[in-house]
Short mmCIF file of C-alpha atoms in Angstrom, two decimals:
data_model
loop_
_atom_site.label_atom_id
_atom_site.label_comp_id
_atom_site.label_asym_id
_atom_site.label_seq_id
_atom_site.Cartn_x
_atom_site.Cartn_y
_atom_site.Cartn_z
CA MET A 1 13.42 -19.31 11.74
CA LYS A 2 10.00 -17.86 12.03
CA ASP A 3 11.92 -13.83 12.22
CA LYS A 4 13.75 -14.83 9.84
CA VAL A 5 10.73 -15.53 8.11
CA LEU A 6 8.77 -12.70 8.90
CA ASP A 7 11.46 -10.02 8.36
CA ALA A 8 12.32 -11.49 4.78
CA MET A 9 8.19 -11.21 4.25
CA GLN A 10 8.43 -7.05 5.99
CA LYS A 11 10.93 -6.75 3.39
CA PHE A 12 9.09 -7.32 0.48
CA SER A 13 6.18 -6.16 1.64
CA ARG A 14 8.20 -2.88 1.92
CA ALA A 15 9.65 -3.62 -1.62
CA MET A 16 5.53 -3.93 -2.80
CA PHE A 17 4.51 -0.21 -1.26
CA PHE A 18 7.38 1.66 -3.96
CA PRO A 19 4.85 0.50 -7.19
CA VAL A 20 1.58 0.55 -5.46
CA LEU A 21 1.86 3.55 -4.07
CA ILE A 22 2.12 5.19 -8.43
CA LEU A 23 -1.04 3.12 -9.22
CA PRO A 24 -3.46 5.14 -7.20
CA ILE A 25 -2.24 8.48 -8.93
CA ALA A 26 -2.41 6.70 -12.65
CA GLY A 27 -6.25 6.11 -11.17
CA ILE A 28 -7.41 9.68 -10.20
CA LEU A 29 -5.94 10.89 -13.84
CA ILE A 30 -8.64 7.95 -15.35
CA ALA A 31 -11.00 9.42 -13.56
CA ILE A 32 -10.49 13.01 -13.74
CA GLY A 33 -10.52 11.88 -17.57
CA ASN A 34 -13.38 10.19 -17.26
CA VAL A 35 -14.91 13.30 -15.93
CA LEU A 36 -13.75 15.04 -18.91
CA THR A 37 -15.52 13.04 -21.52
CA ASN A 38 -19.04 11.91 -19.15
CA ALA A 39 -22.07 12.50 -21.17
CA ARG A 40 -24.15 13.22 -18.39
CA LEU A 41 -21.41 15.73 -16.47
CA ILE A 42 -21.49 17.64 -19.76
CA GLU A 43 -24.95 17.91 -20.13
CA LEU A 44 -25.12 19.88 -16.39
CA LEU A 45 -22.15 21.38 -16.81
CA PRO A 46 -22.08 22.56 -21.34
CA PHE A 47 -19.04 24.70 -20.68
CA LEU A 48 -17.19 21.66 -20.84
CA ASN A 49 -18.73 20.37 -24.15
CA ASN A 50 -15.73 21.62 -26.34
CA PRO A 51 -12.93 20.29 -27.95
CA VAL A 52 -10.36 21.67 -25.84
CA THR A 53 -11.67 19.70 -22.53
CA MET A 54 -12.96 16.46 -23.75
CA GLY A 55 -10.22 15.79 -26.14
CA PHE A 56 -7.93 16.57 -23.29
CA GLY A 57 -9.42 14.64 -21.03
CA SER A 58 -9.92 11.97 -23.60
CA ILE A 59 -5.93 11.93 -23.86
CA LEU A 60 -5.32 11.93 -20.30
CA SER A 61 -7.53 8.63 -19.90
CA ALA A 62 -5.92 6.93 -22.94
CA SER A 63 -2.74 7.66 -22.52
CA LEU A 64 -2.88 5.89 -18.91
CA LEU A 65 -4.28 2.75 -19.06
CA PRO A 66 -1.43 1.78 -20.42
CA VAL A 67 0.44 2.09 -16.78
CA LEU A 68 -2.51 -0.55 -16.03
CA THR A 69 -1.41 -3.15 -18.92
CA ASN A 70 1.89 -3.08 -17.64
CA LEU A 71 2.28 -3.93 -14.36
CA GLY A 72 4.49 -6.39 -14.60
CA VAL A 73 7.53 -3.81 -16.04
CA ILE A 74 6.69 -1.35 -13.25
CA PHE A 75 6.62 -4.47 -10.16
CA CYS A 76 9.61 -5.61 -11.89
CA VAL A 77 11.64 -2.53 -11.43
CA GLY A 78 9.90 -0.77 -7.96
CA ILE A 79 10.75 -4.22 -6.36
CA ALA A 80 14.40 -4.17 -7.44
CA ILE A 81 15.03 -0.65 -5.96
CA GLY A 82 12.91 -1.29 -2.57
CA LEU A 83 14.41 -4.74 -2.46
CA ALA A 84 18.21 -3.68 -3.47
CA ARG A 85 20.63 -2.76 -0.09
CA LYS A 86 22.82 0.43 -1.81
CA LYS A 87 22.98 1.77 -5.71
CA LYS A 88 19.25 1.51 -5.97
CA ALA A 89 19.57 3.04 -9.07
CA GLU A 90 21.39 0.60 -10.66
CA ALA A 91 19.13 -2.20 -9.33
CA GLY A 92 16.27 -0.33 -11.07
CA PHE A 93 17.97 0.08 -14.60
CA THR A 94 19.19 -3.95 -14.09
CA ALA A 95 15.54 -4.77 -13.62
CA LEU A 96 14.74 -3.19 -16.95
CA LEU A 97 16.83 -5.02 -19.23
CA GLY A 98 16.66 -8.17 -17.43
CA TYR A 99 12.68 -7.86 -18.09
CA LEU A 100 13.05 -7.35 -21.87
CA VAL A 101 15.78 -10.62 -21.57
CA PHE A 102 13.77 -12.60 -19.81
CA LEU A 103 10.85 -11.68 -21.89
CA TYR A 104 12.34 -12.36 -25.95
CA ALA A 105 14.17 -15.54 -24.39
CA MET A 106 10.78 -17.20 -23.58
CA ASN A 107 9.40 -15.93 -26.40
CA LYS A 108 12.21 -17.73 -28.59
CA PHE A 109 12.02 -20.55 -26.02
CA LEU A 110 8.10 -20.69 -27.31
CA GLN A 111 8.54 -20.59 -30.63
CA LEU A 112 10.67 -23.56 -31.16
CA GLN A 113 8.64 -25.43 -28.84
CA ASN A 114 6.10 -24.34 -31.67
CA HIS A 115 4.11 -23.34 -28.56
CA LEU A 116 3.38 -19.66 -29.83
CA VAL A 117 -0.70 -19.78 -30.55
CA ALA A 118 -1.24 -17.12 -33.75
CA PRO A 119 -1.67 -13.74 -32.34
CA ASP A 120 -5.16 -13.60 -33.48
CA LYS A 121 -6.55 -16.26 -30.92
CA LEU A 122 -4.54 -15.29 -27.91
CA GLN A 123 -7.62 -14.90 -26.05
CA GLY A 124 -7.90 -17.81 -23.19
CA SER A 125 -4.51 -18.85 -24.84
CA GLY A 126 -2.91 -17.92 -21.52
CA GLN A 127 -0.78 -15.74 -23.70
CA ALA A 128 -0.05 -12.50 -24.48
CA MET A 129 1.30 -9.44 -25.79
CA VAL A 130 3.90 -7.85 -23.49
CA LEU A 131 6.26 -5.04 -24.45
CA GLY A 132 5.42 -5.77 -28.42
CA VAL A 133 6.69 -9.62 -27.35
CA GLN A 134 4.58 -12.42 -27.13
CA VAL A 135 4.51 -14.73 -23.90
CA LEU A 136 3.21 -16.81 -21.38
CA ASP A 137 0.20 -14.51 -19.71
CA MET A 138 2.56 -14.24 -15.92
CA GLY A 139 0.90 -10.93 -15.44
CA VAL A 140 1.65 -8.94 -12.66
CA PHE A 141 3.49 -12.12 -10.79
CA LEU A 142 6.50 -12.47 -13.56
CA GLY A 143 7.43 -8.67 -12.34
CA ILE A 144 7.52 -9.85 -8.93
CA ILE A 145 9.31 -12.80 -9.98
CA LEU A 146 12.08 -11.08 -11.71
CA GLY A 147 12.23 -7.94 -9.35
CA ILE A 148 13.13 -10.47 -6.57
CA ILE A 149 15.80 -12.66 -8.55
CA VAL A 150 16.76 -9.05 -9.92
CA ALA A 151 17.43 -7.82 -6.03
CA LEU A 152 18.82 -10.86 -4.73
CA VAL A 153 21.63 -10.96 -7.12
CA HIS A 154 22.42 -7.29 -7.18
CA ASN A 155 22.65 -7.57 -3.54
CA LYS A 156 25.25 -10.03 -3.58
CA PHE A 157 27.02 -9.24 -6.72
CA ILE A 158 27.01 -5.28 -6.30
CA ASP A 159 30.34 -4.90 -4.76
CA THR A 160 32.23 -7.02 -7.34
CA GLU A 161 35.14 -5.49 -8.81
CA PHE A 162 37.99 -6.69 -11.09
CA ASN A 163 41.66 -5.85 -11.56
CA ASN A 164 43.62 -4.61 -14.94
CA ALA A 165 41.56 -5.11 -18.22
CA PHE A 166 38.84 -6.68 -16.38
CA GLN A 167 37.64 -3.85 -14.34
CA ILE A 168 35.31 -2.10 -16.15
CA TYR A 169 33.41 -5.53 -15.84
CA GLY A 170 32.65 -4.65 -11.96
CA GLY A 171 30.03 -3.70 -10.24
CA ALA A 172 26.32 -3.88 -12.07
CA ARG A 173 27.86 -4.58 -15.02
CA PHE A 174 28.83 -8.03 -13.49
CA VAL A 175 25.27 -8.12 -12.21
CA PHE A 176 24.14 -7.92 -15.19
CA ILE A 177 26.35 -10.85 -16.85
CA VAL A 178 25.16 -12.76 -13.43
CA LEU A 179 21.11 -12.23 -14.54
CA ILE A 180 21.57 -13.50 -17.62
CA PRO A 181 22.22 -17.39 -17.94
CA ILE A 182 19.46 -16.98 -14.95
CA LEU A 183 17.01 -15.28 -16.84
CA VAL A 184 17.18 -17.58 -19.59
CA ILE A 185 17.28 -20.72 -17.39
CA SER A 186 14.28 -19.15 -15.26
CA ALA A 187 12.32 -18.05 -18.85
CA ILE A 188 12.90 -21.69 -19.96
CA ILE A 189 11.42 -22.83 -16.69
CA CYS A 190 8.49 -21.19 -16.06
CA SER A 191 7.68 -21.74 -20.07
CA TYR A 192 6.92 -25.30 -18.44
CA VAL A 193 5.86 -24.38 -15.02
CA TRP A 194 3.50 -21.10 -15.39
CA PRO A 195 0.79 -23.16 -16.94
CA VAL A 196 0.31 -25.40 -13.77
CA VAL A 197 0.70 -21.98 -11.68
CA GLN A 198 -1.46 -20.51 -13.81
CA SER A 199 -4.30 -23.46 -12.87
CA GLY A 200 -3.98 -23.25 -9.30
CA ILE A 201 -4.25 -19.17 -9.50
CA ASP A 202 -8.05 -19.68 -11.42
CA HIS A 203 -8.51 -22.31 -9.10
CA LEU A 204 -7.64 -20.26 -5.95
CA GLY A 205 -10.39 -17.40 -7.56
CA LEU A 206 -13.02 -19.99 -8.53
CA ILE A 207 -12.89 -21.15 -4.62
CA ILE A 208 -12.63 -17.51 -3.46
CA LYS A 209 -15.94 -16.49 -5.96
CA SER A 210 -17.71 -19.71 -5.01
CA SER A 211 -17.41 -18.49 -0.98
CA GLY A 212 -19.01 -15.57 -2.05
CA ASN A 213 -19.71 -13.45 0.57
CA PHE A 214 -17.55 -14.94 2.68
CA GLY A 215 -14.80 -15.24 0.94
CA ILE A 216 -15.01 -11.07 0.58
CA PHE A 217 -15.74 -11.08 4.40
CA LEU A 218 -12.55 -12.80 4.81
CA TYR A 219 -10.28 -10.20 2.39
CA GLY A 220 -11.79 -7.35 4.70
CA MET A 221 -10.81 -8.68 7.98
CA LEU A 222 -7.14 -9.76 6.83
CA GLU A 223 -6.79 -6.76 5.25
CA ARG A 224 -6.68 -5.13 8.23
CA LEU A 225 -5.44 -7.21 11.02
CA LEU A 226 -2.17 -8.17 8.89
CA ILE A 227 -2.06 -4.36 10.00
CA PRO A 228 0.56 -4.44 13.18
CA THR A 229 2.59 -6.19 11.01
CA GLY A 230 2.66 -4.40 7.81
CA LEU A 231 2.45 -7.35 5.73
CA HIS A 232 -1.53 -6.29 4.71
CA HIS A 233 0.09 -4.80 1.79
CA LEU A 234 0.58 -8.90 0.40
CA VAL A 235 -3.93 -9.59 1.32
CA TYR A 236 -4.70 -6.87 -1.01
CA THR A 237 -2.59 -6.08 -3.87
CA PRO A 238 -2.68 -9.91 -5.74
CA PHE A 239 -6.97 -9.31 -5.61
CA LEU A 240 -6.59 -5.73 -7.04
CA TYR A 241 -3.78 -6.08 -9.84
CA THR A 242 -3.54 -9.91 -10.85
CA SER A 243 -6.41 -12.79 -11.95
CA LEU A 244 -7.57 -13.72 -8.37
CA GLY A 245 -9.83 -10.30 -8.52
CA GLY A 246 -11.70 -11.70 -11.58
CA SER A 247 -10.83 -11.11 -15.78
CA VAL A 248 -12.65 -8.61 -17.86
CA ASP A 249 -12.79 -8.17 -21.43
CA VAL A 250 -13.17 -4.66 -22.08
CA ALA A 251 -13.05 -2.79 -25.11
CA GLY A 252 -11.55 -6.38 -26.87
CA HIS A 253 -8.40 -5.94 -24.19
CA LEU A 254 -8.24 -8.24 -21.10
CA TYR A 255 -8.08 -6.97 -18.18
CA GLU A 256 -7.44 -8.58 -14.57
CA GLY A 257 -8.05 -7.80 -11.66
CA ALA A 258 -10.26 -5.76 -9.71
CA ARG A 259 -8.86 -1.94 -9.90
CA ASN A 260 -7.23 -2.74 -13.22
CA ILE A 261 -11.02 -3.25 -13.94
CA TYR A 262 -12.70 -0.63 -12.70
CA PHE A 263 -10.12 1.57 -14.09
CA ALA A 264 -10.29 0.06 -17.69
CA GLU A 265 -14.41 0.49 -17.64
CA ILE A 266 -14.93 3.78 -15.94
CA ALA A 267 -12.63 4.62 -19.13
CA ASP A 268 -14.89 3.27 -21.69
CA PRO A 269 -18.33 5.30 -22.28
CA ALA A 270 -19.88 1.60 -23.81
CA VAL A 271 -19.40 0.48 -20.49
CA LYS A 272 -23.20 0.58 -18.71
CA VAL A 273 -22.58 -1.55 -15.78
CA LEU A 274 -19.03 -1.61 -13.19
CA SER A 275 -18.40 -5.67 -13.76
CA ARG A 276 -19.36 -8.03 -10.17
CA SER A 277 -15.34 -9.16 -9.52
CA VAL A 278 -14.67 -11.76 -7.09
CA ILE A 279 -12.98 -8.76 -4.64
CA TRP A 280 -12.92 -5.03 -5.70
CA ASP A 281 -11.52 -2.42 -3.83
CA ALA A 282 -14.41 -1.17 -1.51
CA ARG A 283 -12.09 -0.28 1.36
CA GLY A 284 -13.34 2.72 2.00
CA ILE A 285 -16.28 2.32 4.67
CA SER A 286 -14.11 1.74 7.41
CA LYS A 287 -11.51 4.55 6.73
CA MET A 288 -14.66 7.20 6.05
CA PHE A 289 -16.80 6.72 8.66
CA GLY A 290 -16.71 3.36 10.16
CA LEU A 291 -13.19 4.70 12.39
CA ILE A 292 -14.79 8.48 12.57
CA GLY A 293 -17.20 6.00 14.72
CA ALA A 294 -14.53 4.95 16.53
CA CYS A 295 -12.85 8.65 17.38
CA LEU A 296 -16.46 10.12 18.90
CA ALA A 297 -16.80 7.14 21.04
CA MET A 298 -13.17 7.57 22.64
CA TYR A 299 -13.71 10.74 23.06
CA HIS A 300 -17.07 10.66 24.64
CA MET A 301 -15.81 7.65 26.93
CA ALA A 302 -12.88 10.12 27.81
CA PRO A 303 -13.25 11.92 31.20
CA ALA A 304 -13.96 14.88 31.28
CA GLU A 305 -10.85 16.20 32.38
CA ASN A 306 -9.14 14.98 29.39
CA LYS A 307 -11.56 15.55 26.54
CA ARG A 308 -10.18 18.81 24.89
CA LYS A 309 -6.94 16.32 24.72
CA VAL A 310 -8.07 13.53 23.24
CA LYS A 311 -10.31 15.96 21.06
CA THR A 312 -6.97 17.95 19.64
CA ILE A 313 -5.17 14.28 18.76
CA LEU A 314 -8.44 12.83 17.54
CA ILE A 315 -9.70 15.24 15.25
CA PRO A 316 -7.12 16.05 12.64
CA ALA A 317 -6.44 11.86 12.38
CA ALA A 318 -10.27 11.70 11.65
CA VAL A 319 -9.65 14.41 8.51
CA THR A 320 -6.91 12.15 7.76
CA SER A 321 -8.11 9.12 7.69
CA PHE A 322 -11.72 10.77 5.77
CA ILE A 323 -10.20 12.96 3.27
CA ALA A 324 -6.73 11.58 2.51
CA GLY A 325 -7.80 7.33 3.95
CA VAL A 326 -4.26 7.27 6.30
CA THR A 327 -5.97 5.10 9.02
CA GLU A 328 -2.50 4.12 11.59
CA PRO A 329 -3.21 7.28 13.65
CA ILE A 330 -6.55 6.38 14.74
CA GLU A 331 -5.66 2.00 14.59
CA PHE A 332 -2.83 2.41 16.55
CA SER A 333 -4.48 3.90 19.07
CA PHE A 334 -6.48 1.40 20.14
CA MET A 335 -4.50 -1.48 18.99
CA PHE A 336 -2.23 -2.13 21.63
CA VAL A 337 -3.89 -1.42 24.37
CA ALA A 338 -7.38 -2.26 23.55
CA PRO A 339 -6.64 -5.12 20.61
CA MET A 340 -9.93 -6.50 21.39
CA LEU A 341 -10.99 -2.85 19.54
CA PHE A 342 -9.08 -3.63 16.85
CA VAL A 343 -10.12 -7.19 15.95
CA VAL A 344 -13.67 -5.90 15.92
CA HIS A 345 -12.41 -2.98 13.99
CA ALA A 346 -11.32 -5.72 11.03
CA VAL A 347 -14.43 -7.75 11.36
CA LEU A 348 -16.39 -4.66 10.81
CA SER A 349 -14.55 -3.99 7.49
CA GLY A 350 -15.13 -6.88 6.18
CA LEU A 351 -18.76 -6.80 6.71
CA SER A 352 -18.85 -3.75 5.15
CA MET A 353 -17.44 -5.09 1.97
CA VAL A 354 -19.71 -7.92 2.47
CA THR A 355 -22.61 -5.80 2.40
CA LEU A 356 -22.13 -3.62 -0.72
CA ASN A 357 -21.84 -6.55 -2.64
CA VAL A 358 -25.66 -7.72 -1.35
CA LEU A 359 -26.66 -4.22 -2.30
CA GLY A 360 -24.47 -4.26 -5.27
CA SER A 361 -22.99 -1.24 -5.10
CA ARG A 362 -19.07 -0.60 -7.25
CA ALA A 363 -18.28 2.10 -5.58
CA ILE A 364 -14.59 2.94 -4.20
CA GLY A 365 -12.62 4.93 -1.74
CA PRO A 366 -9.56 3.51 -1.04
CA ASN A 367 -7.71 6.06 0.04
CA GLY A 368 -10.59 8.57 1.42
CA PHE A 369 -12.95 10.83 -0.12
CA ILE A 370 -11.51 13.13 -1.82
CA ASP A 371 -10.96 9.40 -4.30
CA PHE A 372 -14.27 8.82 -3.65
CA LEU A 373 -15.92 11.83 -5.86
CA LEU A 374 -13.09 11.82 -8.25
CA TYR A 375 -14.22 8.01 -8.95
CA ASN A 376 -17.54 7.62 -8.66
CA VAL A 377 -19.66 10.83 -8.44
CA PRO A 378 -19.39 11.24 -12.03
CA LEU A 379 -19.93 8.42 -13.64
CA GLY A 380 -23.75 8.66 -11.86
CA PHE A 381 -26.13 6.33 -9.98
CA GLU A 382 -25.86 3.45 -12.51
CA LYS A 383 -22.63 2.40 -12.83
CA THR A 384 -21.84 2.42 -9.06
CA ARG A 385 -24.19 2.93 -7.06
CA TRP A 386 -22.58 5.10 -4.83
CA PRO A 387 -25.77 6.64 -2.90
CA ILE A 388 -25.94 2.94 -1.61
CA TYR A 389 -22.36 3.63 -0.68
CA ILE A 390 -22.77 6.62 1.85
CA LEU A 391 -25.71 4.92 3.49
CA VAL A 392 -23.45 1.75 4.12
CA GLY A 393 -21.48 3.89 5.18
CA LEU A 394 -23.47 5.99 7.50
CA ILE A 395 -24.69 2.76 9.02
CA TYR A 396 -21.06 1.59 10.01
CA PHE A 397 -20.36 4.89 11.40
CA VAL A 398 -23.22 4.46 14.30
CA LEU A 399 -21.72 0.70 14.66
CA TYR A 400 -18.36 1.37 15.23
CA TYR A 401 -19.45 4.33 17.63
CA VAL A 402 -22.36 1.83 19.15
CA ILE A 403 -20.05 -0.82 19.61
CA PHE A 404 -16.78 0.58 20.36
CA ARG A 405 -18.75 2.52 23.28
CA PHE A 406 -20.14 -0.01 24.56
CA LEU A 407 -17.37 -2.02 25.00
CA ILE A 408 -15.09 0.39 26.14
CA SER A 409 -17.33 1.02 29.07
CA LYS A 410 -18.24 -2.62 29.44
CA PHE A 411 -14.57 -3.69 30.16
CA ASN A 412 -13.31 -0.38 31.07
CA LEU A 413 -10.85 -0.38 27.86
CA GLN A 414 -7.73 2.27 28.13
CA THR A 415 -8.03 3.89 25.31
CA ILE A 416 -6.86 7.49 24.53
CA GLY A 417 -7.54 9.62 27.59
CA ARG A 418 -8.44 6.95 29.81
CA GLU A 419 -5.30 5.01 30.60
CA GLN A 420 -5.17 4.55 34.24
CA GLY A 421 -2.49 5.98 36.88
CA ASN A 422 -1.38 8.40 34.03
CA SER A 423 -3.40 11.63 33.42
CA GLU A 424 -0.60 12.05 30.60
CA ILE A 425 -1.73 11.06 26.96
CA LYS A 426 -0.05 9.09 25.33
CA LEU A 427 -0.37 10.21 21.56
CA TYR A 428 1.31 13.34 21.32
CA ASP A 429 -0.64 16.60 18.36
CA LYS A 430 1.70 19.10 17.19
CA LYS A 431 0.85 21.87 19.50
CA ASP A 432 1.89 19.47 22.44
CA TYR A 433 4.88 19.15 20.76
CA ILE A 434 6.01 22.12 20.30
CA GLU A 435 4.70 22.59 24.06
CA LYS A 436 7.13 20.33 25.06
CA LYS A 437 9.79 21.30 22.66
CA GLU A 438 9.67 25.08 24.41
CA GLN A 439 9.66 22.67 28.10
CA GLU A 440 12.91 21.03 27.49
CA LYS A 441 14.65 24.64 26.43
CA ALA A 442 13.79 26.22 29.39
CA SER A 443 15.16 23.02 31.63
CA GLN A 444 18.23 23.84 29.97
CA THR A 445 17.72 21.15 27.82
CA ASP A 446 19.84 20.35 24.46
CA ILE A 447 17.35 19.31 22.99
CA LYS A 448 16.35 21.63 19.79
CA THR A 449 14.03 21.38 16.35
CA SER A 450 16.12 21.13 13.63
CA SER A 451 15.47 18.39 11.34
CA ASP A 452 19.68 17.19 12.25
CA ASP A 453 18.78 16.87 15.96
CA VAL A 454 15.49 15.32 16.04
CA SER A 455 16.93 13.27 14.00
CA ALA A 456 19.99 12.54 16.50
CA THR A 457 16.78 12.20 18.51
CA ILE A 458 15.06 8.99 16.44
CA VAL A 459 19.18 7.97 16.94
CA GLU A 460 19.28 8.00 20.31
CA GLY A 461 15.32 6.50 20.97
CA LEU A 462 16.73 3.22 18.54
CA GLY A 463 19.51 2.76 20.48
CA GLY A 464 22.70 5.02 19.17
CA GLU A 465 23.57 4.43 15.11
CA ASP A 466 25.34 1.54 15.95
CA ASN A 467 22.43 -0.83 16.12
CA ILE A 468 20.58 0.08 13.10
CA VAL A 469 21.28 -1.99 10.37
CA SER A 470 18.88 -0.13 7.70
CA VAL A 471 16.07 2.26 7.14
CA SER A 472 13.62 2.23 4.83
CA ASN A 473 9.82 3.60 4.68
CA CYS A 474 6.32 3.20 3.56
CA TYR A 475 3.04 5.58 3.32
CA THR A 476 2.94 6.46 7.06
CA ARG A 477 5.89 4.33 9.18
CA LEU A 478 9.56 4.65 9.40
CA ARG A 479 10.92 0.30 9.17
CA LEU A 480 14.01 -0.19 10.23
CA VAL A 481 16.01 -3.38 11.22
CA VAL A 482 18.11 -2.95 14.04
CA LYS A 483 20.59 -5.40 16.11
CA ASP A 484 18.56 -4.65 19.18
CA THR A 485 15.53 -3.88 19.72
CA ASN A 486 16.07 -4.13 23.27
CA LYS A 487 18.11 -0.72 23.22
CA VAL A 488 14.94 0.80 21.30
CA ASN A 489 13.41 3.48 23.26
CA ASP A 490 9.80 3.86 23.24
CA GLU A 491 9.11 6.44 25.10
CA ILE A 492 11.85 9.02 23.37
CA LEU A 493 10.42 7.60 20.17
CA MET A 494 6.55 8.96 21.24
CA ASN A 495 7.84 12.03 23.37
CA LYS A 496 10.80 13.68 21.54
CA THR A 497 10.05 12.52 17.99
CA ASP A 498 6.21 12.89 17.41
CA ALA A 499 6.22 9.48 17.00
CA LYS A 500 2.70 7.89 16.40
CA GLY A 501 3.59 4.46 17.73
CA VAL A 502 6.09 2.16 18.03
CA MET A 503 5.63 -1.77 17.50
CA LYS A 504 8.60 -4.00 17.71
CA LYS A 505 9.30 -7.75 15.99
CA GLY A 506 12.16 -9.89 15.98
CA ASN A 507 14.71 -7.58 14.93
CA ASN A 508 12.39 -4.90 12.82
CA VAL A 509 11.11 -1.95 14.53
CA GLN A 510 8.14 0.06 12.72
CA VAL A 511 7.74 3.38 13.73
CA VAL A 512 4.51 5.71 12.84
CA TYR A 513 5.16 9.09 11.12
CA GLY A 514 2.04 9.90 9.37
CA LEU A 515 2.24 11.43 6.23
CA THR A 516 5.24 13.18 7.52
CA VAL A 517 7.21 9.65 7.70
CA THR A 518 9.11 10.47 3.78
CA LYS A 519 10.63 13.58 5.60
CA VAL A 520 11.74 12.07 8.47
CA ARG A 521 13.40 9.60 6.44
CA GLU A 522 15.24 11.77 4.50
CA ASN A 523 16.31 13.99 7.12
CA LEU A 524 17.01 10.48 8.97
CA ASP A 525 19.24 9.24 5.94
CA ARG A 526 21.12 13.04 5.49
CA TYR A 527 22.30 12.47 9.24
CA LEU A 528 23.05 9.03 8.95
CA GLY A 529 25.20 9.71 5.94
CA LYS A 530 23.52 7.26 3.70
CA GLU A 531 22.29 9.83 1.13
CA GLU A 532 24.91 8.22 -1.48
CA GLU A 533 23.62 4.68 -0.94
CA GLU A 534 20.55 5.70 -2.78
#
């Protein structure tokens, strides 16, 4: 039962990641629009004071802010696509139709019950206008719930076919037919249940807010600790995009969630000081500074004969973490060989958020230094107090370095380059990968460097094609469900496919490839003949 629950949660986490990946893009473009219309920056760079750049910046911000106010439909479609086992395009289209059916069903039911408030009294009423329809304000939770419902019905009935005159009603059309009564009934039920749920959510937010810095610490620590399970998205997403992360009125519109509030406030020149919401997106300290200190400590503690190889591995990983905020290549280098370090990393990550909160910095850098520059610097010191963020980052760089170095030395932890009885380092950089391929060719092996041959090697490492149940991916990992994890060969995956790490839990396998994972997934799907199912 435990494995089944974990499997379901991992599938849901993968599906959540699909829409979440789109939102930072909107945020970056909003920040660019804000840069082009920022009064202080225009004073420093007078050439920006022209109708073309200022007009473009205004249009850019205004056109993308609605993405933040319509997260329900984005998550509904994204989760349905992510959870659908086949014919994902049909699942996404059905999800959009189902979302509209639900909205109008709830609106009509509330109208019949005389529960709709006057449009000018929506503020604080628990109701909101969603795609022009007045319904209960379920926010992103509505999209999540409907996305799951659509996916479950889609997976169960998508293969249903009829004969003769009813043939046209098979497949995706039958899925929609089945969904209609389910969605109407769900709308009626939610009309009674959601006000109670919303009250509970509000109280949970108040509990976290009342616990102050401890709540922030707990959030930051759990967001890192859950990385091995792939469930860390479930920790930060509700706080960033729902009322758990706070609710603030900006220019007459209510924004819920720390990230939404931030984007709305930086786009509004009337906002002079950013809100101190319950949680905000301050995960960048460990990514931009802390883990760089950890890498330096692991390098200094490696034996002299292994330092060159350790350096060639850790430098690209550190640069990726600092610039793009992708931390898995570093974290997986010590997560399993020295779990004590990973726990320390999680604790320090939580403490870094508390430190920023105490010092009043509202700066964010969730996806590395590029994000940090675009989001914060143009706003000046008054809004974000971004120099404090840099100062705190440097402090945590030193803390990570000192603590990691001490623990590695004190407990003789087998970090990269320090493996006992094995001079070969487990993680491989691109140069080592190419050299290994050349050596294998020289010894007359039949492994080639083409994408199909790499995919064939991955399949071999996963125990053969018959052992693979499903294939998906997130930002850095290939996520698979297999029939028997005992058939999975870590050595093949690590040594012959340039994988950075392999994790197994129940029937779930996660293979870390970094930012190239999307291409690896595409090649593997093509090799397995699964492209048509997508």
